[in-house]
Amino acid sequence: GVKLIDIGYLKRLKRAGLERVHFSFNGFDDNIYKKINGQRLLKDKLRALRNIKKIGISPTVSMMLVKGVNENEIRKIYRYCLKNNHFIKRLRIRSSVPIGKYTEREYFYLSEVVKLVGNVIGVSQERLIDHYLKKSAYYSGGNGSHMPCHLEIDLFSLLMEEIGLEHIGKSPIRTIQSV
């Protein structure tokens, strides 16, 4: 995601057909990036997100949850995504894996992620699981063969489910003023 601070590079990607991107964003504290990525990246991450918005590419914000490092950032990231729902439609929360610069071996199980996220955003674990499974079936063609080990939240659909309205069609309301 850091290369996306170069607006020219991002424009070339858009012209080449890029419509969506999973954008790794692990918190609003540079110490988190120092621990996970080995360098302070917050300023660059926020700049890249502004560029993604400006160019019109749809990001899924992807948070790698690391025990003892960034559990307290879930609420901030969730609220950031809601505040910017006109261009951020999905939030993906996954447990850490020994990949890249971060190789610690204490992980969250998916059940722990669901419980933690549910408690933080005020949604029952059952609702989150139901929401996730519906979206997984949609993205996998409904055959159940796609079962990744992360929690992905379609922000608009989850909010509509919470207030008792099912999302119908493919043209959601563009903004939600306050939550």
Coordinates of C-alpha atoms in Angstrom, one line a residue:
G1 CA 0.0 0.0 0.0
V2 CA 2.9 2.4 0.6
K3 CA 3.6 2.6 -3.2
L4 CA 0.1 4.1 -3.5
I5 CA 1.4 7.4 -2.1
D6 CA 2.6 8.0 -5.7
I7 CA -0.5 9.3 -7.4
G8 CA 1.0 8.8 -10.8
Y9 CA 1.6 5.1 -10.1
L10 CA -2.0 4.8 -8.8
K11 CA -3.4 6.5 -11.9
R12 CA -1.5 3.9 -14.1
L13 CA -3.0 1.1 -12.1
K14 CA -6.5 2.6 -12.5
R15 CA -5.9 2.9 -16.3
A16 CA -4.7 -0.7 -16.4
G17 CA -8.1 -1.8 -14.9
L18 CA -7.6 -1.8 -11.1
E19 CA -11.0 -1.3 -9.5
R20 CA -10.5 -2.7 -6.0
V21 CA -7.6 -3.1 -3.5
H22 CA -7.2 -4.7 -0.2
F23 CA -5.4 -2.0 1.8
S24 CA -3.5 -3.1 4.9
F25 CA -4.2 -0.6 7.7
N26 CA -3.3 -1.7 11.2
G27 CA -4.0 1.3 13.3
F28 CA -3.6 5.0 14.0
D29 CA -0.4 4.8 15.9
D30 CA 3.1 4.7 14.3
N31 CA 4.3 2.5 17.1
I32 CA 2.0 -0.2 15.8
Y33 CA 3.6 0.0 12.3
K34 CA 7.0 0.0 13.9
K35 CA 6.2 -3.2 15.7
I36 CA 4.5 -5.0 12.8
N37 CA 6.3 -3.6 9.7
G38 CA 9.6 -2.4 11.2
Q39 CA 9.0 1.2 10.2
R40 CA 6.6 4.1 10.9
L41 CA 4.1 4.2 8.2
L42 CA 1.0 6.0 9.4
K43 CA 1.5 9.2 7.5
D44 CA 2.1 7.2 4.3
K45 CA -0.9 4.9 4.8
L46 CA -3.2 7.9 5.3
R47 CA -1.8 9.6 2.2
A48 CA -2.3 6.5 0.2
L49 CA -5.9 6.2 1.3
R50 CA -6.5 9.8 0.3
N51 CA -5.0 9.0 -3.1
I52 CA -7.2 5.9 -3.5
K53 CA -10.2 8.0 -2.7
K54 CA -9.2 10.7 -5.1
I55 CA -8.6 8.3 -8.0
G56 CA -11.8 6.4 -7.4
I57 CA -10.6 2.9 -6.5
S58 CA -12.7 0.9 -4.0
P59 CA -10.6 -0.2 -1.0
T60 CA -11.3 -3.0 1.5
V61 CA -9.5 -1.8 4.6
S62 CA -7.6 -4.9 5.9
M63 CA -6.5 -4.9 9.5
M64 CA -4.0 -7.5 10.8
L65 CA -4.9 -8.1 14.4
V66 CA -1.9 -8.8 16.6
K67 CA -2.2 -9.9 20.2
G68 CA -1.0 -7.2 22.6
V69 CA -0.3 -4.7 19.8
N70 CA -3.4 -3.3 18.1
E71 CA -6.6 -4.8 19.6
N72 CA -7.5 -1.3 20.8
E73 CA -7.5 0.0 17.3
I74 CA -10.5 -2.0 16.1
R75 CA -13.0 0.7 17.2
K76 CA -11.0 3.5 15.7
I77 CA -10.6 1.7 12.3
Y78 CA -14.2 0.7 12.3
R79 CA -15.3 4.3 12.9
Y80 CA -12.9 5.6 10.3
C81 CA -14.4 3.2 7.8
L82 CA -17.9 4.3 8.7
K83 CA -17.0 8.0 8.4
N84 CA -15.5 7.3 5.0
N85 CA -18.2 4.9 3.8
H86 CA -18.6 6.8 0.6
F87 CA -15.4 5.1 -0.7
I88 CA -14.6 2.4 1.9
K89 CA -17.2 -0.3 1.7
R90 CA -15.6 -3.2 3.5
L91 CA -13.5 -3.8 6.6
R92 CA -11.5 -7.0 6.8
I93 CA -10.0 -8.1 10.1
R94 CA -7.6 -11.0 10.1
S95 CA -5.3 -12.6 12.6
S96 CA -1.6 -12.2 12.3
V97 CA 0.4 -14.8 10.4
P98 CA 4.2 -15.1 10.2
I99 CA 4.5 -13.2 7.0
G100 CA 6.6 -10.3 6.0
K101 CA 8.4 -8.4 8.8
Y102 CA 6.1 -9.6 11.5
T103 CA 6.8 -13.2 12.6
E104 CA 5.5 -13.5 16.1
R105 CA 3.6 -16.7 16.7
E106 CA 0.8 -15.8 19.1
Y107 CA -2.4 -15.7 17.0
F108 CA -6.1 -15.0 17.4
Y109 CA -8.5 -17.8 16.4
L110 CA -11.3 -16.7 14.2
S111 CA -13.8 -17.3 17.1
E112 CA -11.7 -14.8 19.2
V113 CA -11.7 -12.3 16.4
V114 CA -15.5 -12.5 16.0
K115 CA -16.0 -12.1 19.8
L116 CA -13.6 -9.2 20.0
V117 CA -15.0 -7.3 17.0
G118 CA -18.6 -8.0 18.1
N119 CA -17.9 -6.6 21.5
V120 CA -16.1 -3.5 20.2
I121 CA -18.6 -2.5 17.5
G122 CA -21.7 -3.6 19.5
V123 CA -22.9 -6.4 17.2
S124 CA -23.7 -9.8 18.4
Q125 CA -21.4 -12.7 17.4
E126 CA -24.3 -14.4 15.8
R127 CA -25.1 -11.4 13.6
L128 CA -21.5 -11.1 12.6
I129 CA -21.2 -14.8 11.7
D130 CA -24.5 -14.7 9.8
H131 CA -23.4 -11.5 7.9
Y132 CA -20.0 -12.9 7.1
L133 CA -21.4 -16.3 5.8
K134 CA -23.9 -14.5 3.6
K135 CA -21.2 -12.4 2.1
S136 CA -18.8 -15.3 1.7
A137 CA -21.5 -17.3 -0.1
Y138 CA -22.1 -14.3 -2.4
Y139 CA -18.4 -13.8 -3.2
S140 CA -17.8 -17.6 -3.7
G141 CA -20.8 -18.0 -6.0
G142 CA -22.9 -19.6 -3.2
N143 CA -21.2 -23.0 -3.3
G144 CA -19.5 -22.6 0.2
S145 CA -16.1 -23.5 -1.2
H146 CA -14.6 -20.1 -0.2
M147 CA -14.1 -20.1 3.6
P148 CA -11.1 -17.8 4.4
C149 CA -10.0 -17.4 8.0
H150 CA -10.8 -13.7 8.5
L151 CA -13.8 -11.6 9.3
E152 CA -15.0 -9.4 6.5
I153 CA -17.7 -6.8 7.1
D154 CA -19.7 -5.2 4.4
L155 CA -20.2 -1.9 6.3
F156 CA -23.5 -0.8 4.6
S157 CA -25.1 -4.2 4.6
L158 CA -24.3 -4.9 8.2
L159 CA -25.7 -1.5 9.3
M160 CA -28.9 -2.2 7.3
E161 CA -29.2 -5.6 8.9
E162 CA -28.8 -4.0 12.3
I163 CA -31.6 -1.6 11.8
G164 CA -33.8 -4.4 10.3
L165 CA -33.5 -3.6 6.6
E166 CA -32.1 -6.1 4.2
H167 CA -29.8 -4.7 1.5
I168 CA -31.6 -5.2 -1.9
G169 CA -30.0 -4.6 -5.2
K170 CA -26.5 -3.3 -6.0
S171 CA -26.8 0.4 -5.6
P172 CA -26.4 1.2 -1.9
I173 CA -27.0 4.7 -0.5
R174 CA -23.7 6.6 -0.9
T175 CA -23.3 8.1 2.6
I176 CA -24.4 7.5 6.1
Q177 CA -24.3 10.8 8.0
S178 CA -23.9 9.6 11.5
V179 CA -23.8 6.3 13.4

